[in-house]
Short mmCIF file of C-alpha atoms in Angstrom, two decimals:
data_model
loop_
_atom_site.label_atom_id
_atom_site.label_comp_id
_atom_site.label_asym_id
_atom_site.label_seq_id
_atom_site.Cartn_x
_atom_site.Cartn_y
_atom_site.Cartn_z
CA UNK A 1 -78.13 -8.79 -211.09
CA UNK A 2 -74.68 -10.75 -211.03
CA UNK A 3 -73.58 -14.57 -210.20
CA UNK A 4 -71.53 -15.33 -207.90
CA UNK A 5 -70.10 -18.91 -206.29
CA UNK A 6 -71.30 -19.61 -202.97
CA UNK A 7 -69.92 -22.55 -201.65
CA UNK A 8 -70.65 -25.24 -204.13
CA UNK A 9 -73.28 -23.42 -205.81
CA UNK A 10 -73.87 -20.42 -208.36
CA UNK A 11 -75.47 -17.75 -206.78
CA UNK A 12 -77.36 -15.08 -208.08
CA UNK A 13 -77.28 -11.26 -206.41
CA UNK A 14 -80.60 -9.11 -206.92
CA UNK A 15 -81.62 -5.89 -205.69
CA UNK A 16 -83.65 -5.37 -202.89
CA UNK A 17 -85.97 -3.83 -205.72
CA UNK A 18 -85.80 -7.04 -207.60
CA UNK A 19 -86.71 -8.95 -205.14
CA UNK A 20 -89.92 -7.16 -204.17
CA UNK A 21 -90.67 -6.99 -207.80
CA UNK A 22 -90.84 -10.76 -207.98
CA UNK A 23 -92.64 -11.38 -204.77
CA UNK A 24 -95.52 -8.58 -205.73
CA UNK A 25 -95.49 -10.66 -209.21
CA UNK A 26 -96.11 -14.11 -207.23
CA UNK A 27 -98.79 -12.16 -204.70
CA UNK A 28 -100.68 -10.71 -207.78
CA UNK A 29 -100.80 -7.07 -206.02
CA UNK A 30 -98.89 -5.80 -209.27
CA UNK A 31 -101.61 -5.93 -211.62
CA UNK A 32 -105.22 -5.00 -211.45
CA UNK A 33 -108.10 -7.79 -210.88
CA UNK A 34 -105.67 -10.57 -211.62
CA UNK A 35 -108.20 -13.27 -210.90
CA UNK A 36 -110.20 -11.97 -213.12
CA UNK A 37 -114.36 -11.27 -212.01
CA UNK A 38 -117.32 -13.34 -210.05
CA UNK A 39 -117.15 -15.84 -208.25
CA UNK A 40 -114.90 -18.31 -209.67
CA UNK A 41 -111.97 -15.77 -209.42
CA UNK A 42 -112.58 -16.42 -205.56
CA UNK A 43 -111.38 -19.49 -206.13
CA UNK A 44 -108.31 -19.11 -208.13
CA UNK A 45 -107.34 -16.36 -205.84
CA UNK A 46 -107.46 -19.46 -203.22
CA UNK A 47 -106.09 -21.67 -205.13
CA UNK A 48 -102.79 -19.36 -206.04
CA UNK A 49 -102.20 -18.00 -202.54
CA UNK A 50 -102.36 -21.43 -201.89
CA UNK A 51 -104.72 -20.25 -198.46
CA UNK A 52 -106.27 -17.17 -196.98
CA UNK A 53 -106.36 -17.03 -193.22
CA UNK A 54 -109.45 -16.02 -191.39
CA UNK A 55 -109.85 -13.98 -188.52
CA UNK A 56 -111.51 -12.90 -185.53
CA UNK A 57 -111.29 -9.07 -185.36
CA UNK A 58 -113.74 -6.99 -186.83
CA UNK A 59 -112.91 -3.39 -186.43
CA UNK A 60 -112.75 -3.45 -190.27
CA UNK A 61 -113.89 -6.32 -192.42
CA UNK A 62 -112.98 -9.65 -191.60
CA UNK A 63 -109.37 -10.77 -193.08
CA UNK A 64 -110.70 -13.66 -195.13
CA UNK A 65 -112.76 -11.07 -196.88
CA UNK A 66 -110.21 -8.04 -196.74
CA UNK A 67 -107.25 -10.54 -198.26
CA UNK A 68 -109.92 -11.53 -201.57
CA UNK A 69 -110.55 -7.70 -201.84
CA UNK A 70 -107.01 -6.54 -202.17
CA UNK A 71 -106.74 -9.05 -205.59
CA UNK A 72 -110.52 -8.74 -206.66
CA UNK A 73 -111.30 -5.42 -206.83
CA UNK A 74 -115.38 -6.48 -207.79
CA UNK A 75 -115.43 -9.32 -204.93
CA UNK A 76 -118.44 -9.71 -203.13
CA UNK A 77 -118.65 -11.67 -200.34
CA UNK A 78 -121.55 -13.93 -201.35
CA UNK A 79 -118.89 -15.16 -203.28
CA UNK A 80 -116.91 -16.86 -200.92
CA UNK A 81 -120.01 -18.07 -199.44
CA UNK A 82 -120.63 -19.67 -202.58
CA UNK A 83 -117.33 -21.37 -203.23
CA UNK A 84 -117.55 -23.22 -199.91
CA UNK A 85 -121.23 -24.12 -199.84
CA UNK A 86 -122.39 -24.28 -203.20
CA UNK A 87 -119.32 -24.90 -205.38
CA UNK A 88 -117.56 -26.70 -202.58
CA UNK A 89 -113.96 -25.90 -204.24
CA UNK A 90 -112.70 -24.36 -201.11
CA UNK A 91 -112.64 -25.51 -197.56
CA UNK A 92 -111.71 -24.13 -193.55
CA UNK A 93 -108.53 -26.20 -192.03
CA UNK A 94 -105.71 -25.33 -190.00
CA UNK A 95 -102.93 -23.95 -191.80
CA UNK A 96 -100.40 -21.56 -189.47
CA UNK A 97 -103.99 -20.15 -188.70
CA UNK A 98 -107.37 -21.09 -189.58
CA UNK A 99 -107.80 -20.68 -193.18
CA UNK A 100 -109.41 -21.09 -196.87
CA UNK A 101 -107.56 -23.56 -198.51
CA UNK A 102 -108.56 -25.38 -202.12
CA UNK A 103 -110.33 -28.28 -201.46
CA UNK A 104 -108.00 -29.67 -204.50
CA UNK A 105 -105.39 -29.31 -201.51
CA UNK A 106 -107.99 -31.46 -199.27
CA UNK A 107 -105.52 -34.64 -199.37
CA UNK A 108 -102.29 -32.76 -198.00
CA UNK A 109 -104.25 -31.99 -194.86
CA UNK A 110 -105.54 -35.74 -194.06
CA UNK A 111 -102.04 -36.58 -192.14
CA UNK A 112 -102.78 -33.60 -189.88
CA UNK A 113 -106.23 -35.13 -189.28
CA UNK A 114 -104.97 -38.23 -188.60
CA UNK A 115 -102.50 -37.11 -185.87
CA UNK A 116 -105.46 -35.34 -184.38
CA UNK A 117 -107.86 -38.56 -184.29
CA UNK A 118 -104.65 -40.53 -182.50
CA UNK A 119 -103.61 -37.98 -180.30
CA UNK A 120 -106.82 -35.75 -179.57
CA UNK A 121 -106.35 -31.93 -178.12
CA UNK A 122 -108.64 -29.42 -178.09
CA UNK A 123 -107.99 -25.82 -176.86
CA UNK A 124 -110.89 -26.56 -174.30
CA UNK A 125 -110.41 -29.92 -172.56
CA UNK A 126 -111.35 -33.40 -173.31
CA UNK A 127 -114.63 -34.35 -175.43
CA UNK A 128 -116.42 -37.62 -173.83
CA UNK A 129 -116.16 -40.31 -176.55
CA UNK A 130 -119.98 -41.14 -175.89
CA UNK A 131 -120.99 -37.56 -176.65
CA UNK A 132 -118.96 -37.44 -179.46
CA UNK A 133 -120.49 -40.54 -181.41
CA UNK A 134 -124.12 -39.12 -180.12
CA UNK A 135 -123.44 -35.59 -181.85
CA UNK A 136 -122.25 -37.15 -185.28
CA UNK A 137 -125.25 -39.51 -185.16
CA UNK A 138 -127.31 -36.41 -184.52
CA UNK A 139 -125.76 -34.37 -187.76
CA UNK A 140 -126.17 -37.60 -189.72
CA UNK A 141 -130.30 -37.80 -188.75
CA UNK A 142 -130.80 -33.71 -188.44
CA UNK A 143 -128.57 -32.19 -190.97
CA UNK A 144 -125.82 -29.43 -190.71
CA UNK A 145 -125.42 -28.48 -187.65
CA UNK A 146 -124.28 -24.91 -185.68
CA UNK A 147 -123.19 -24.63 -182.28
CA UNK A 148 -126.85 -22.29 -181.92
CA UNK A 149 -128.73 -24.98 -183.15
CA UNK A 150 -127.82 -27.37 -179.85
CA UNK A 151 -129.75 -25.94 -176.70
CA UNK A 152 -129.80 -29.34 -175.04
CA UNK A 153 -126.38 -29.23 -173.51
CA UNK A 154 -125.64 -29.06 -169.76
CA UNK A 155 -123.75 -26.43 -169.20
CA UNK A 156 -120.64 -26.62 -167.82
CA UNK A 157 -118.28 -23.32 -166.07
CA UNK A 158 -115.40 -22.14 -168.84
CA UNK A 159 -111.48 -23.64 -168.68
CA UNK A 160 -110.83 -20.31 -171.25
CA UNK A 161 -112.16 -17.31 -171.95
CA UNK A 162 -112.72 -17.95 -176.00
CA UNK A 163 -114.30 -21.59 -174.33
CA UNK A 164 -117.80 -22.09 -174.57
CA UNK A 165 -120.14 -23.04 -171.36
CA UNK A 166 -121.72 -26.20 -173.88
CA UNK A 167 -119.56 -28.85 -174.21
CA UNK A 168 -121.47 -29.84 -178.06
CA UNK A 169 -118.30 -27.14 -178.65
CA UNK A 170 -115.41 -29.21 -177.91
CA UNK A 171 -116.81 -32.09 -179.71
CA UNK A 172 -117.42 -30.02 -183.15
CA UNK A 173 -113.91 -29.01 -182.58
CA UNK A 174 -112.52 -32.50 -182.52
CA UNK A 175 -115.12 -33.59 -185.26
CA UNK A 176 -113.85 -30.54 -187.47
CA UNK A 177 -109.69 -31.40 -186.64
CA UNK A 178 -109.86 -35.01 -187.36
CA UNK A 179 -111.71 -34.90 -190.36
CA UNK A 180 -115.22 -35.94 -189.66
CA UNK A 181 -116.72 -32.90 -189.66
CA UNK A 182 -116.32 -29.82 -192.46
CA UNK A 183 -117.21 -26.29 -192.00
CA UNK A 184 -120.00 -26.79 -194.75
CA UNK A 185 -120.92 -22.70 -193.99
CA UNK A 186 -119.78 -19.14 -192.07
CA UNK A 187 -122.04 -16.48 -190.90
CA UNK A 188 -119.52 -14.12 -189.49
CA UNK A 189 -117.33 -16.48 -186.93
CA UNK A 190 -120.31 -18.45 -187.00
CA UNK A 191 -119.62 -21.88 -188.54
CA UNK A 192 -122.49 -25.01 -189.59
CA UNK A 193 -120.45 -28.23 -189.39
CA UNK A 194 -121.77 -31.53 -191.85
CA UNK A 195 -120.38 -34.38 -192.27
CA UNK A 196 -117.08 -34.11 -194.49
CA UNK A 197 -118.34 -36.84 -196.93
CA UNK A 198 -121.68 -35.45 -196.89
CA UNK A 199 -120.91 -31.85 -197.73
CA UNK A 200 -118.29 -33.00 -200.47
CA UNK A 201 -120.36 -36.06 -202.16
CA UNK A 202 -117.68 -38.26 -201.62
CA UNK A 203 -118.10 -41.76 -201.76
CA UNK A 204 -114.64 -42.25 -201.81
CA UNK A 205 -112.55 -39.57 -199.73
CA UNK A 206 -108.91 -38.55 -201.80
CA UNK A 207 -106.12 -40.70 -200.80
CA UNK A 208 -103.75 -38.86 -198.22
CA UNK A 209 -100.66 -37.24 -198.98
CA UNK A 210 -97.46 -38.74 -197.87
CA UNK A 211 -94.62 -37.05 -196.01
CA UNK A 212 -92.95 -36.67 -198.70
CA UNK A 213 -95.45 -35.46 -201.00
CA UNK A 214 -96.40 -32.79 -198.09
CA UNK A 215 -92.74 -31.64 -198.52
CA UNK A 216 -93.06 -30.99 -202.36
CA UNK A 217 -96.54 -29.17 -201.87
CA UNK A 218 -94.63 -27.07 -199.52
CA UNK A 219 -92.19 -25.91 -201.78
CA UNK A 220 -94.80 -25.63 -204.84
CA UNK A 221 -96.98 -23.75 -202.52
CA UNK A 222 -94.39 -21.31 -201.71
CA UNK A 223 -92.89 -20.92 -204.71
CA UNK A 224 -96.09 -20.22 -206.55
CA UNK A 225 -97.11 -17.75 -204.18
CA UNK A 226 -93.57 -15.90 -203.03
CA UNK A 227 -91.87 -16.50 -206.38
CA UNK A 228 -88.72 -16.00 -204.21
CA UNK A 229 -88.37 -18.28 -201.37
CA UNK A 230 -86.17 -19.08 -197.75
CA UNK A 231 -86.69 -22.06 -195.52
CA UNK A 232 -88.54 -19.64 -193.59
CA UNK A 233 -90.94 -18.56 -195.62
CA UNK A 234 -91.44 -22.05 -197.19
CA UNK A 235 -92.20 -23.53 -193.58
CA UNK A 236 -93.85 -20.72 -191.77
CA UNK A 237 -95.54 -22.55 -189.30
CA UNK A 238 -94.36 -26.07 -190.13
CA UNK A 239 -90.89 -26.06 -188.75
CA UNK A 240 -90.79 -29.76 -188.47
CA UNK A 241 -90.33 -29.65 -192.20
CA UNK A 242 -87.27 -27.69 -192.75
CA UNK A 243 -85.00 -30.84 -193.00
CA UNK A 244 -87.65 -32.64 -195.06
CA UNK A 245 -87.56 -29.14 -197.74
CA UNK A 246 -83.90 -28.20 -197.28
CA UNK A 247 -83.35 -31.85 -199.06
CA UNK A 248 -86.16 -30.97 -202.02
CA UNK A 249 -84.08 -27.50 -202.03
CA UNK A 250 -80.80 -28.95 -202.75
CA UNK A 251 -82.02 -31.73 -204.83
CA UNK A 252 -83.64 -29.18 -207.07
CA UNK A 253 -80.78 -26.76 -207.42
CA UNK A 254 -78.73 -30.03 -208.52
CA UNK A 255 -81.22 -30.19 -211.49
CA UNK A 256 -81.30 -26.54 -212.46
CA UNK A 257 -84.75 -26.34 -211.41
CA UNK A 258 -83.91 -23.91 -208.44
CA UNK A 259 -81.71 -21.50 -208.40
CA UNK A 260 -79.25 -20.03 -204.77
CA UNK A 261 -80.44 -16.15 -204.64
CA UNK A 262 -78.99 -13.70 -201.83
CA UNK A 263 -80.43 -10.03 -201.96
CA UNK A 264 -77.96 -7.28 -201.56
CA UNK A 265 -76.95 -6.28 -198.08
CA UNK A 266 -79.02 -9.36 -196.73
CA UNK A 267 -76.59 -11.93 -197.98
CA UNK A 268 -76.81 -14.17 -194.58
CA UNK A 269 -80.64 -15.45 -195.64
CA UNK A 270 -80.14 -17.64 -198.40
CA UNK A 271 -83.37 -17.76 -201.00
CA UNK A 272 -84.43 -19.54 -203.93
CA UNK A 273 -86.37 -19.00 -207.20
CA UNK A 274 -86.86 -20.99 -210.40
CA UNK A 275 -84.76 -19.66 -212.95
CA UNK A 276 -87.89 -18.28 -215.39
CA UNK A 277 -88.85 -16.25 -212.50
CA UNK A 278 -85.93 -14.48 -211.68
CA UNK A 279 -85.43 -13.56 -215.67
CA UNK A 280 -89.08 -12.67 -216.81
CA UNK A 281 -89.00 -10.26 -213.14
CA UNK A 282 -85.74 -8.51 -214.09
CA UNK A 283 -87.27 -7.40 -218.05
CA UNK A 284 -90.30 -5.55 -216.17
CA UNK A 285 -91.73 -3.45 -214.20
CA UNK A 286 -94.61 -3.45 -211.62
CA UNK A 287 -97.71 -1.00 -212.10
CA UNK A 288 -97.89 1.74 -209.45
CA UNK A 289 -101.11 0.35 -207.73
CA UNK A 290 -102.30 1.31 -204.19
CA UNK A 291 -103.36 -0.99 -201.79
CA UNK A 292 -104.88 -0.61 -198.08
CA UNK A 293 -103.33 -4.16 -196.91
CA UNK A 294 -104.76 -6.64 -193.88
CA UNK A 295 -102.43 -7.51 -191.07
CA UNK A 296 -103.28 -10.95 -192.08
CA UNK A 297 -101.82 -10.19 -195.83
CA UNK A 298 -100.08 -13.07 -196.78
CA UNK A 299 -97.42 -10.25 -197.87
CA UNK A 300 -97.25 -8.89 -194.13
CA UNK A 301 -98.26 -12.17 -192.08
CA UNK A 302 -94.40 -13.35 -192.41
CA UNK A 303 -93.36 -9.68 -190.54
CA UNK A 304 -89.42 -11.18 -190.89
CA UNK A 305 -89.66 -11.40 -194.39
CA UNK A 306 -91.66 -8.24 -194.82
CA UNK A 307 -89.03 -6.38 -192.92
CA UNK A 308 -86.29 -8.00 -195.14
CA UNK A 309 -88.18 -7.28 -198.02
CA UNK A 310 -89.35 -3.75 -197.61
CA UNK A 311 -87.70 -2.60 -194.32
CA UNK A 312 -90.85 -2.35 -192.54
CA UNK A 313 -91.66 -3.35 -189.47
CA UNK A 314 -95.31 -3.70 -188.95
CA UNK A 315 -96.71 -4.26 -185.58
CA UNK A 316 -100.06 -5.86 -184.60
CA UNK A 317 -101.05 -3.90 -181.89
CA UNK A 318 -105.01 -5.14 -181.09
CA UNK A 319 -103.56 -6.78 -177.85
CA UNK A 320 -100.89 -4.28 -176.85
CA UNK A 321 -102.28 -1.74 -173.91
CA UNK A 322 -103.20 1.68 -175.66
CA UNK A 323 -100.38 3.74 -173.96
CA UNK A 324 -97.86 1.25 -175.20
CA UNK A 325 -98.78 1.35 -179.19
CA UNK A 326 -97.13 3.24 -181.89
CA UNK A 327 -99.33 2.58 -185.18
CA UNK A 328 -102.77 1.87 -183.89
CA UNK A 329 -104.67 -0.57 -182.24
CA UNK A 330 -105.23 -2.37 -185.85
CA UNK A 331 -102.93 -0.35 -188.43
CA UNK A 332 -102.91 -1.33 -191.85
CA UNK A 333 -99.75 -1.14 -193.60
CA UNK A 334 -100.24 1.28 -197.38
CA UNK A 335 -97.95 -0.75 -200.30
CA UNK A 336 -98.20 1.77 -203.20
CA UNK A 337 -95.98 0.07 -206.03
CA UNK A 338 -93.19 -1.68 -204.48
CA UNK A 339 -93.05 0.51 -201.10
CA UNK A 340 -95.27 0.39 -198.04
CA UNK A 341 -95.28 3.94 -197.65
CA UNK A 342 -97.89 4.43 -194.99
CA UNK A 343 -99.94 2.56 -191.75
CA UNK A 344 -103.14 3.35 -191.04
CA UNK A 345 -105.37 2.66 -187.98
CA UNK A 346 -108.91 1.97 -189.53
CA UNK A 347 -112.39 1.65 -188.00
CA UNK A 348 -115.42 0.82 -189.61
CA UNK A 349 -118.65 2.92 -187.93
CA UNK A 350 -121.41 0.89 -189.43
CA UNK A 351 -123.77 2.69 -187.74
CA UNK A 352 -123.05 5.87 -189.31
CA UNK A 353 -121.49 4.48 -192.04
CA UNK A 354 -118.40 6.20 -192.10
CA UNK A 355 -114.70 4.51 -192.41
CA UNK A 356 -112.90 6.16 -189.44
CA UNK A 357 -109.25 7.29 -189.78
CA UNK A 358 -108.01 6.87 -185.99
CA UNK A 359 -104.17 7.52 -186.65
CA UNK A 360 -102.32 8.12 -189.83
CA UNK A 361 -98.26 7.26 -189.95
CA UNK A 362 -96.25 8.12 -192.76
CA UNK A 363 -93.13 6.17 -193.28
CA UNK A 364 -89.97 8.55 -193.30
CA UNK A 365 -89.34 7.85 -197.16
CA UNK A 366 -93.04 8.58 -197.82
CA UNK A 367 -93.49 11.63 -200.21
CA UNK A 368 -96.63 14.08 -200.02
CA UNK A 369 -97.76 13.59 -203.64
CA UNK A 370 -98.93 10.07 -202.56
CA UNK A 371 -101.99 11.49 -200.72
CA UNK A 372 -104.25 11.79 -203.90
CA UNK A 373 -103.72 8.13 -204.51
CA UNK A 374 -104.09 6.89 -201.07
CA UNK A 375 -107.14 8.72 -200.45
CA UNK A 376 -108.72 6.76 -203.37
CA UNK A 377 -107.74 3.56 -202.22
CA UNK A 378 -109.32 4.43 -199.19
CA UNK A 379 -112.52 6.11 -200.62
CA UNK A 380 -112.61 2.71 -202.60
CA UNK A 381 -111.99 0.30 -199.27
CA UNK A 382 -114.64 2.80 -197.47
CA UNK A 383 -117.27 1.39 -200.24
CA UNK A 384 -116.21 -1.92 -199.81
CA UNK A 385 -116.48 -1.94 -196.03
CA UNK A 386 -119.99 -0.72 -195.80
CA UNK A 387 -121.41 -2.80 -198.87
CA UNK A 388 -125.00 -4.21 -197.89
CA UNK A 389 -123.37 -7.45 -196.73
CA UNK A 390 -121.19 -6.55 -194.86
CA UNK A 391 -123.33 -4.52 -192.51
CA UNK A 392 -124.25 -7.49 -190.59
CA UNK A 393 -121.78 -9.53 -190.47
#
């Protein structure tokens, strides 16, 4: 690691090794159960990763409950379940994707809802106003409320193909993006809306975040959960905000509290770190652990970054046709210390109970003495998959 001048600004040149070193650190994959055990290190593993997306696909387990896995080695997905019914400490929104996010967090995502209740979309047309008051009235009198539990709609012919045929669908949409509604429970993709107050106990709902504010929860956000960061990686998804950040970025630097890093041979992508990070990173050294990762990783979601990062290229393949795919229709990339060595296309057989291995790709640096450890991790992930509760879900 050296300092150099670039432009106005010191800048600091790390290794590619470095810098994977810090952002394993700030992902927790470089120490064992790092959240600690039961159900309130669901939480914190929320709260750190600042939110874990959910997903449709179930070849293997879900990626809500894959992601919590990879960082709590004893999670259990009753867990989860409990955190956002019971304990209430974590809540669905709309991050890039649909996600877990810390219902500490709630107030950051009331501008969003706003914009929503002014300028109403949904995926699936328009909701009628009348039907809309009707169905809250109805939660209010009845009680939480699934899309299963309504089998008074007329049915109507699908605008999509992920659409549903009763329009009560659209309008718990729109309830859940402005704010009225809150996914108070999940069965699978199957979600009970209540009303947001209701399911929180709020008399008084948390006073919304300003732009500004947003910004800075940004940055913290990224920071605590990349350790090293770029405007891309701060505002993955939100590019609206890059101006907004760039000006927290430079204000920041001008107080010492950030520091200009470039890795080596990727000087064009200028990233950032607090000082303490960069230091405490460079005196150690990460534990060899293996992990089977989701595609939904918040380490591989960003597949720029990863690439930078590790020189990987991962490819999501689900929705490519089958002649045309070169890892698998849902590979999972291998990280084993600091290098993905390996992708594997998984299937779950819960009928037979078996974890199926449908295509196995080494990468070209890979060695052979990794397969003892990889086949643990996957013995391991094979127990998790076909746990009791997952069977059903």
């Amino acid at each position: 690691m050296d300092q150099r001048v670039r432009g106005n600004n010191p800048s600091l040149a790390i290794t590619e090794e470095l810098a994977r070193r810090i952002w394993l650190h700030a992902q927790r994959l470089d120490v064992l159960s790092p959240f600690g055990d039961g159900p309130e290190a669901t939480h914190r593993a929320v709260e750190h990763l600042g939110y874990v997306q959910i997903d449709t696909i179930h070849v293997i387990e879900r990626s809500h409950h894959h992601i919590l896995y990879t960082r709590i080695p004893s999670y259990g997905r009753g867990d989860l379940a409990k955190a956002q019914s019971v304990d209430k400490s974590v809540f669905e929104y709309w991050t890039h994707a649909l996600a877990y996010v810390p219902t500490g967090d709630y107030r950051f995502f009331m501008p969003a809802m706003k914009r929503h209740r002014e300028q109403p979309r949904t995926w699936f047309g328009s909701v009628d106003p009348k039907d809309y008051r009707d169905l809250l009235k109805r939660i209010r009198s009845e009680g939480a409320l699934s899309i299963r539990d309504i089998d008074d709609d007329v049915l109507v012919e699908k605008v999509h193909p992920w659409a549903s045929r009763k329009p009560s669908k659209r309008a718990l949409q729109l309830g859940f993006y402005v704010g009225d509604l809150a996914i108070s429970a999940r069965s699978g993709m199957l979600k009970t809306y209540e009303l947001t107050d209701r399911h929180f106990g709020w008399e008084k709902r948390p006073r919304p975040a300003s732009d500004g504010q947003y910004a800075e929860y940004l940055l913290a956000r990224a920071l605590r959960s990349h350790g090293l960061v770029s405007l891309d990686s701060i505002c993955y998804g939100e590019v609206r905000w890059k101006a907004t950040v760039a000006a927290l970025i430079d204000a920041a630097v001008r107080r010492k509290q950030l520091v200009l890093v470039h890795i080596d041979g990727a000087e064009k992508v200028q990233h950032w770190a607090e000082p303490a990070t960069v230091e405490q990173a460079s005196g150690t050294a990460a534990d060899v652990l293996v992990h089977i990762l989701s595609p939904f990783d918040p380490l591989v979601i960003q597949r720029n970054r990863l690439q930078l990062f590790f020189g990987y290229e991962h490819r999501f393949e689900a929705y490519v046709p089958a002649d045309k795919r070169v890892l698998g229709y849902f590979a999972l990339p291998v990280l084993v210390g600091d290098r993905i060595v390996a992708a594997i296309d998984l299937k779950t057989d819960r009928q037979s109970r078996k974890l199926l291995i449908q295509k196995w790709t080494w990468l070209a640096d890979a060695s052979p003495s990794l397969q003892a450890g990889v086949d643990e991790a996957l013995h391991r992930f094979e127990a998790f998959q076909l746990a009791p509760s997952a069977i059903s879900r």
